[in-house]
Short mmCIF file of C-alpha atoms in Angstrom, two decimals:
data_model
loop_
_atom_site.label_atom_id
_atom_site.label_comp_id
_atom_site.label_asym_id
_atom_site.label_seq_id
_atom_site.Cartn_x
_atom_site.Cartn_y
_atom_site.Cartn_z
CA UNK A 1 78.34 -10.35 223.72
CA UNK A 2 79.18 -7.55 225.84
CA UNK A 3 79.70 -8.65 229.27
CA UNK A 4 78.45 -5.10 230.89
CA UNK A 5 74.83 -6.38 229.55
CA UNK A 6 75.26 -9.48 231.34
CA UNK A 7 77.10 -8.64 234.86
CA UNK A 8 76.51 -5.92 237.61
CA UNK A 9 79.59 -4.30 236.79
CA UNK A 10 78.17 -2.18 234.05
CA UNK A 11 79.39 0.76 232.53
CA UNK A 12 79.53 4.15 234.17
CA UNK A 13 76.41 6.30 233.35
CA UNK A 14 76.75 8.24 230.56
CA UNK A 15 77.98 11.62 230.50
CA UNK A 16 75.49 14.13 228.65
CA UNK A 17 78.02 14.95 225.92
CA UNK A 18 78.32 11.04 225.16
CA UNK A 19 74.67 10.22 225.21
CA UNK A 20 73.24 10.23 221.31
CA UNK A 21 69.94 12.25 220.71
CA UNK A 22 67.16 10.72 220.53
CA UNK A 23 66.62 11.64 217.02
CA UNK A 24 69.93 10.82 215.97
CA UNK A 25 68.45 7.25 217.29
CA UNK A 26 65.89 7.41 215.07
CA UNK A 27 67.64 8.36 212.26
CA UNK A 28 70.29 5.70 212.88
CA UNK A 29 67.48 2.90 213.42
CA UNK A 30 65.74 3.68 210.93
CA UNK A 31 68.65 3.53 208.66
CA UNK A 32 69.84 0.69 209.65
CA UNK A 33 65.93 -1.07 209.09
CA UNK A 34 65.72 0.48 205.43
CA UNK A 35 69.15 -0.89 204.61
CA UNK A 36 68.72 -4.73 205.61
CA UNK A 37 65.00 -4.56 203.58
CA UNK A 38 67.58 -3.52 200.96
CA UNK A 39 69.40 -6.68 200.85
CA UNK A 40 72.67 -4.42 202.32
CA UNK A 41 73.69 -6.93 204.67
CA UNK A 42 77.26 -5.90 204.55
CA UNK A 43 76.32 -2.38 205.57
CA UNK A 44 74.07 -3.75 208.13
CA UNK A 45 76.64 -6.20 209.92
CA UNK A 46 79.13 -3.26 210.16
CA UNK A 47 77.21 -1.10 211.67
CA UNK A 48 74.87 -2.78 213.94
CA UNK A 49 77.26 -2.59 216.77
CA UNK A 50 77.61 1.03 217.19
CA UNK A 51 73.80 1.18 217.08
CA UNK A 52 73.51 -1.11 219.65
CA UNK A 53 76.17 0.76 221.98
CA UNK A 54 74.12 4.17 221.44
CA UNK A 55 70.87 2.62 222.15
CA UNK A 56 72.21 0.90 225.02
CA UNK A 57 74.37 4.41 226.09
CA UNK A 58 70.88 6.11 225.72
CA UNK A 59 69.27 3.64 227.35
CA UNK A 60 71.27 4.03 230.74
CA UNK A 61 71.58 8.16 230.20
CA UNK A 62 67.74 9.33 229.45
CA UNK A 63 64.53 9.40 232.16
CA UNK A 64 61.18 9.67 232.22
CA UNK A 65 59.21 9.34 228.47
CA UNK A 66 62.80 9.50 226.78
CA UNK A 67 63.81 6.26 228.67
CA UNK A 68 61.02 4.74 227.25
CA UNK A 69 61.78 5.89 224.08
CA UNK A 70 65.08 5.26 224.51
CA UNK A 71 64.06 1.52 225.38
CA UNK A 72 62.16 1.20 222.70
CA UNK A 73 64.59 1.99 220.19
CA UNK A 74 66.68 -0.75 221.80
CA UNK A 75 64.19 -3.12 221.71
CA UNK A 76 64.11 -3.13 218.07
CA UNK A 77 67.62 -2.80 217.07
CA UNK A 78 68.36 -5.69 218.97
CA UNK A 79 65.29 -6.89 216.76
CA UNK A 80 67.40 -6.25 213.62
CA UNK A 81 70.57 -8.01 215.47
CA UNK A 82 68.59 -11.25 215.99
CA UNK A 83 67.37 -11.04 212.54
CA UNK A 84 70.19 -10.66 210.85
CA UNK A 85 71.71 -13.07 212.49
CA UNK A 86 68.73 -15.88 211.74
CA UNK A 87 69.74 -14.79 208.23
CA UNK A 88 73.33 -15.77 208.78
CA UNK A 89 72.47 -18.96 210.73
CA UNK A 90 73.90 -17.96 213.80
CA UNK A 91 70.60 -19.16 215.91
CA UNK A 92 72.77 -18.76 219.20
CA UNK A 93 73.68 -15.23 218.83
CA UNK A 94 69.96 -14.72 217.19
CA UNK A 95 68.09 -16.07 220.32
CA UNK A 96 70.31 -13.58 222.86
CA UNK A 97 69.80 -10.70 220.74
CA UNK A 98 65.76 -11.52 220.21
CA UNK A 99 65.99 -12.00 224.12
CA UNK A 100 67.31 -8.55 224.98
CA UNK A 101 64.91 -6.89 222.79
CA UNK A 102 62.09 -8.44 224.69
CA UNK A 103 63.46 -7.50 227.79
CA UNK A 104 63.69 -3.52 227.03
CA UNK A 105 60.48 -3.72 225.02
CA UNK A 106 58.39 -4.96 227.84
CA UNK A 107 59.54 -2.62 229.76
CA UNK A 108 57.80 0.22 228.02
CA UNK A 109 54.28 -1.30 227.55
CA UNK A 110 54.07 -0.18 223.60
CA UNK A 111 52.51 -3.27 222.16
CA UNK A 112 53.46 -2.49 219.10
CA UNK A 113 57.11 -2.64 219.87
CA UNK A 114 56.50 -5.56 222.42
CA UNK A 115 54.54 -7.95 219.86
CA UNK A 116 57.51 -6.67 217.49
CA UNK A 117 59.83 -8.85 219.38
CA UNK A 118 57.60 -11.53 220.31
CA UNK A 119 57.74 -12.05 216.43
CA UNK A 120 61.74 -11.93 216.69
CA UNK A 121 61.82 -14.41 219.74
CA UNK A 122 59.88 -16.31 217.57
CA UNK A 123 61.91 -16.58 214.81
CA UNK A 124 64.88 -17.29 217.16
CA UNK A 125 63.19 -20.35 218.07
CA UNK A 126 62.71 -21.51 214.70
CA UNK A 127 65.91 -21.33 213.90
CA UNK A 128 66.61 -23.33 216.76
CA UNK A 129 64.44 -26.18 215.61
CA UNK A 130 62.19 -24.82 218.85
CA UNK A 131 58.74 -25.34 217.04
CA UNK A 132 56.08 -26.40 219.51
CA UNK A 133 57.93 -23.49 221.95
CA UNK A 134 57.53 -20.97 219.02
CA UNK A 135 53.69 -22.20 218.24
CA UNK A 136 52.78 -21.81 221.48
CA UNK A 137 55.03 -18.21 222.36
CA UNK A 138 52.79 -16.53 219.03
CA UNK A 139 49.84 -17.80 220.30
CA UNK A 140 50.27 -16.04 223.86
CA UNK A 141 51.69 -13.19 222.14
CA UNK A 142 48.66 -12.63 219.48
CA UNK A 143 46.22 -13.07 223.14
CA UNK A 144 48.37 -10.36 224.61
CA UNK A 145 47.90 -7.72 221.51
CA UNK A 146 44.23 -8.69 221.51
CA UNK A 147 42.99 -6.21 223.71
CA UNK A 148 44.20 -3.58 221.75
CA UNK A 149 42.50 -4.78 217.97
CA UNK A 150 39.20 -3.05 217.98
CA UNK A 151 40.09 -0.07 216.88
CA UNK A 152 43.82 -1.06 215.94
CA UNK A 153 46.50 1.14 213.89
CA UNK A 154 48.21 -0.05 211.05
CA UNK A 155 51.47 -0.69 212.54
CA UNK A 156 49.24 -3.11 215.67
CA UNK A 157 47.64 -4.48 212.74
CA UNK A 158 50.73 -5.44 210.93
CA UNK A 159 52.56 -6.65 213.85
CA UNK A 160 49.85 -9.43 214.43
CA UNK A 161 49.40 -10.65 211.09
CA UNK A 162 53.05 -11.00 210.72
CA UNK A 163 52.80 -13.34 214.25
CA UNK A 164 50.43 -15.28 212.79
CA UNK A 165 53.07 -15.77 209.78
CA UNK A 166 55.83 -16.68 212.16
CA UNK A 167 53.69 -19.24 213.88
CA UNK A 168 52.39 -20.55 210.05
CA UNK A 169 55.82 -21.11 209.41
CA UNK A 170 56.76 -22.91 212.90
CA UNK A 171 53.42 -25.26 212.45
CA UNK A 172 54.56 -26.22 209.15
CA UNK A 173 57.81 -27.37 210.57
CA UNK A 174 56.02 -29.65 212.99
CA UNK A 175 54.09 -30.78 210.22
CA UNK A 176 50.28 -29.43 211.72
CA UNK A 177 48.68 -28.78 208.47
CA UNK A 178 45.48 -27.47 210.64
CA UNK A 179 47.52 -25.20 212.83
CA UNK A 180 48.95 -23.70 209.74
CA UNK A 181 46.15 -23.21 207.73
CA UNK A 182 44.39 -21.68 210.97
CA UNK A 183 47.39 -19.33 211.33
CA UNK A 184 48.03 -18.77 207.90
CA UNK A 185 43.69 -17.32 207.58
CA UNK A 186 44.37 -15.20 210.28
CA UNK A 187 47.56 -13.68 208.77
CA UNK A 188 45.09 -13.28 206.09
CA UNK A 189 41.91 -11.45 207.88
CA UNK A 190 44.60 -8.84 209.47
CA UNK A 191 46.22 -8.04 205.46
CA UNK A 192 42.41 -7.79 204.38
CA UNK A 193 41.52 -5.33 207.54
CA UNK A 194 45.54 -3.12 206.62
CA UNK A 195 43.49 -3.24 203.21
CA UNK A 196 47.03 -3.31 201.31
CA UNK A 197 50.85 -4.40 201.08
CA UNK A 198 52.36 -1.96 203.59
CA UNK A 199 55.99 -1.50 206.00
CA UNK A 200 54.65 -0.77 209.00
CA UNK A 201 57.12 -1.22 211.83
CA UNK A 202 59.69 -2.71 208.96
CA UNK A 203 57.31 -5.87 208.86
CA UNK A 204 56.46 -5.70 204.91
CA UNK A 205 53.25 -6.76 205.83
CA UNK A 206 50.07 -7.17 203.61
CA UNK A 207 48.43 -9.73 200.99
CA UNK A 208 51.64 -10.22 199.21
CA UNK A 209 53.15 -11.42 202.02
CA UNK A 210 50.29 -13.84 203.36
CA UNK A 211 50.84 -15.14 199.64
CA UNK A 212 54.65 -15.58 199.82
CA UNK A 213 53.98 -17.82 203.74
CA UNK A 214 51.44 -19.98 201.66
CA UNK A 215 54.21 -20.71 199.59
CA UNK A 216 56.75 -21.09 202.41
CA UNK A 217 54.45 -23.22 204.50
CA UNK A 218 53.54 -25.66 201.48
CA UNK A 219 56.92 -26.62 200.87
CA UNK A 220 58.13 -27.64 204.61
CA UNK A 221 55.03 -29.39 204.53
CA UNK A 222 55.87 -31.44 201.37
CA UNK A 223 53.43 -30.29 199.11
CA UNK A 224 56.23 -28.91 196.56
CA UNK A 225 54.12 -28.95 193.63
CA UNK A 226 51.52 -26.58 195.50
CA UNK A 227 54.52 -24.78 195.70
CA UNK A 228 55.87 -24.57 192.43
CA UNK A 229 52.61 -23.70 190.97
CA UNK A 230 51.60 -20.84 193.59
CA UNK A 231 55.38 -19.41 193.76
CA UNK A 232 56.53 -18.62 190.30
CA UNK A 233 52.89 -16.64 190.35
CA UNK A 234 53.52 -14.70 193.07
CA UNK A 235 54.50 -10.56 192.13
CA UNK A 236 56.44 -9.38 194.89
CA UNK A 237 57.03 -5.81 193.63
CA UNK A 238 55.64 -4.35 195.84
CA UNK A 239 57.67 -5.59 198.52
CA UNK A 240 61.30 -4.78 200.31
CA UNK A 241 64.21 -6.13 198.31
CA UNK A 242 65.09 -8.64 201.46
CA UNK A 243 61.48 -10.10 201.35
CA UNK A 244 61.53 -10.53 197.09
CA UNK A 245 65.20 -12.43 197.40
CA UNK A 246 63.73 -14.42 200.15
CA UNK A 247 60.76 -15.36 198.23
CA UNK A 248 63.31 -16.42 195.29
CA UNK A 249 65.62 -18.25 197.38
CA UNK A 250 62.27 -20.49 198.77
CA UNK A 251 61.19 -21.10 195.17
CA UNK A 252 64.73 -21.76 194.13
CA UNK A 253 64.64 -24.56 196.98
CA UNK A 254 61.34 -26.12 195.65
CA UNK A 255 62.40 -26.88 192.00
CA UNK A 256 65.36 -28.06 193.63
CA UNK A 257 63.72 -30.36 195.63
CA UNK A 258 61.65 -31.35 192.33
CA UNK A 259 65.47 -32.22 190.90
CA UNK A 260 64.34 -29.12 188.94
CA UNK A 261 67.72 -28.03 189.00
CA UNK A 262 68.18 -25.92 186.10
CA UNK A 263 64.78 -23.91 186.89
CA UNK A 264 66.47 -23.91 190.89
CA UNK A 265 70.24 -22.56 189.16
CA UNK A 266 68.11 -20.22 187.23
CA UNK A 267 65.93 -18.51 189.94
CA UNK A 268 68.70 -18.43 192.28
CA UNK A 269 70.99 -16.53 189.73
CA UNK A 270 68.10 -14.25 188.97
CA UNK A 271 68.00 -13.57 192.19
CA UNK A 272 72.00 -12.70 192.49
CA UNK A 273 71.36 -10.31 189.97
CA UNK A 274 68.70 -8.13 193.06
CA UNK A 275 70.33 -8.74 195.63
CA UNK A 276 74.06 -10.31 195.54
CA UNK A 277 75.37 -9.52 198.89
CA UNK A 278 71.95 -11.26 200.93
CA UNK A 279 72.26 -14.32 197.69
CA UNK A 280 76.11 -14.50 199.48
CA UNK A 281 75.52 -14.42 202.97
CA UNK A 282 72.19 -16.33 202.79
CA UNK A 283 72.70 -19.78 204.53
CA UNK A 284 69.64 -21.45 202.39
CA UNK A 285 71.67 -20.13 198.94
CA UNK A 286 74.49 -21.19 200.00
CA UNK A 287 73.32 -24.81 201.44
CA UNK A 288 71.52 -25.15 197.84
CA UNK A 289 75.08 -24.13 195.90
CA UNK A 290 76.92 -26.60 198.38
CA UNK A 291 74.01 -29.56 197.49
CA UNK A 292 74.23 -29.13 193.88
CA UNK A 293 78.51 -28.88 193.72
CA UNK A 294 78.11 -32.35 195.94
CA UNK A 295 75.37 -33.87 193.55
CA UNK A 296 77.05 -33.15 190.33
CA UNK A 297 77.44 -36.43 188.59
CA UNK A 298 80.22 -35.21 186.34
CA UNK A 299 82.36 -31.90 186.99
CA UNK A 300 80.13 -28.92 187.78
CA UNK A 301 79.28 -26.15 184.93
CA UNK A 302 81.21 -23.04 184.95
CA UNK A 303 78.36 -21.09 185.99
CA UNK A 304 77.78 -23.28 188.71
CA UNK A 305 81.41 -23.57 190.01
CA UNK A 306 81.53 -19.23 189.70
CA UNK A 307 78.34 -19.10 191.81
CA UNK A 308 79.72 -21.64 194.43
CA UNK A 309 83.21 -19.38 194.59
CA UNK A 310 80.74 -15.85 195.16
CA UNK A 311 79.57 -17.74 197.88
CA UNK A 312 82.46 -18.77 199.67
CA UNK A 313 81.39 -22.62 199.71
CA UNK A 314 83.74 -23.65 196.90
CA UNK A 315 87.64 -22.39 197.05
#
């Protein structure tokens, strides 16, 4: 929310001994990226304002190619801001940052980094309860990166299919079955054509993951059972800590819907276990904790009443 991003009155240029290197960028970035796929949300939060400062300080300091590269490291940091903060539930603050990241990735006409952000813009608007708007922002994104998928690289490759996941998951929402399926096969021609579960571009894109949005999609649109029979089935090993938790905390909110609440209690415990600090922060573990405390017929277990207090939803 700094106002020098949002005025005229912005800081003074740089000085040369103030501007970061660009490979300390890239180091930093990068960091940054491998800790929230490790569930180190904590770590992340802390230190995702610095990185936005340098990228910005860079940003206004470098010329030429290193601008662009400079740019393009801002782009998707404030990628990482926005999704962190869908994480959180703070769709406000997540729509600004996916908005800024847009704005200095277009600027540097790398598709790969500009369809990155489409894909964060569009989870922005999901969170937002935006889902026509996102539907229809994937679709013009995917046209826009289609010029560049005949002889496409792995990271161009994974950066569509994971659009086509975004917009699976916003057609569910509005309850399209045939706009999801249709999205949800083309996630599913660009993991066969990767070939493999891969991290390009931090996307954890690949079969696995087309597998995990079948899940995802089947439950918002009401076929839990689908969901409980594909979910359980699904290995995610292969995949970033953050994506695995995820995956738990979706099949942890199907048996609960199924007033499969032990199975539900279970999963999402299991799940602690990975990854406690993104099972804490989490809004969907902690609106599931919050549900069953409220639901509770009689006084809550003690197991239940300890998770609720990790969480911060029960003092």
């Amino acid at each position: 929310m700094d106002y020098r991003q949002i005025t005229p009155f912005g800081a003074d240029r740089p000085a040369a001994d103030d501007a970061p290197t660009l490979a300390q960028l890239d180091r930093d970035l990068d960091d940054m990226w491998t800790a929230y796929q490790a569930a180190s949300f904590g770590y992340v939060t802390a230190r995702l304002p610095s990185l936005l400062a340098h990228a910005q300080a860079a940003a206004e300091y470098y010329n030429g190619d290193d601008l662009m590269h400079a740019r393009r490291v801002l782009g998707l940091a404030y990628q990482l801001a926005a999704t962190q903060l869908t994480k959180l539930g703070e769709a406000e603050l997540a729509w600004i940052a996916a908005d800024r990241g847009l704005n200095a990735a277009r600027t540097t006409g790398d598709p790969v980094v500009t369809g990155s952000l489409y894909r964060s813009v569009t989870h922005a608007l999901l969170s937002a309860g935006r889902y026509s708007e996102a539907v229809r922002l994937t679709e013009r994104a995917a046209g826009y990166l289609e010029a560049n998928l005949s002889q496409p690289t792995p990271e161009l490759l994974s950066i569509h299919g994971t659009l086509f996941l975004a917009s699976s998951m916003a057609a569910s929402r509005n309850n399209d079955r045939t706009a999801t399926r249709a999205f949800l096969d083309a996630a599913d021609e660009s993991a066969k054509r990767l070939g493999h579960d891969a991290n390009h571009v931090w996307t954890a894109f690949g079969p696995t993951n087309v597998a995990i949005h079948r899940v995802a999609t089947a439950a918002e649109l009401g076929d839990v059972q689908v969901a409980i029979d594909l979910g359980p089935r699904i290995d995610t090993a292969p995949l970033p800590m953050e994506r695995r938790v995820r995956h738990a905390l979706e099949v942890a909110r199907t048996y609960s819907r199924r007033n499969r609440v032990d199975d539900a209690q279970a999963t999402l415990l299991d799940a602690e276990q990975l990854a406690p600090e993104q099972v804490r922060y989490h809004f969907l573990s902690r609106e599931l904790v919050l549900g069953w405390i409220r639901q509770q017929p009689g006084k809550p277990s003690t197991v239940l009443v300890g998770l609720a207090r990790r969480l911060n939803v029960l003092s």
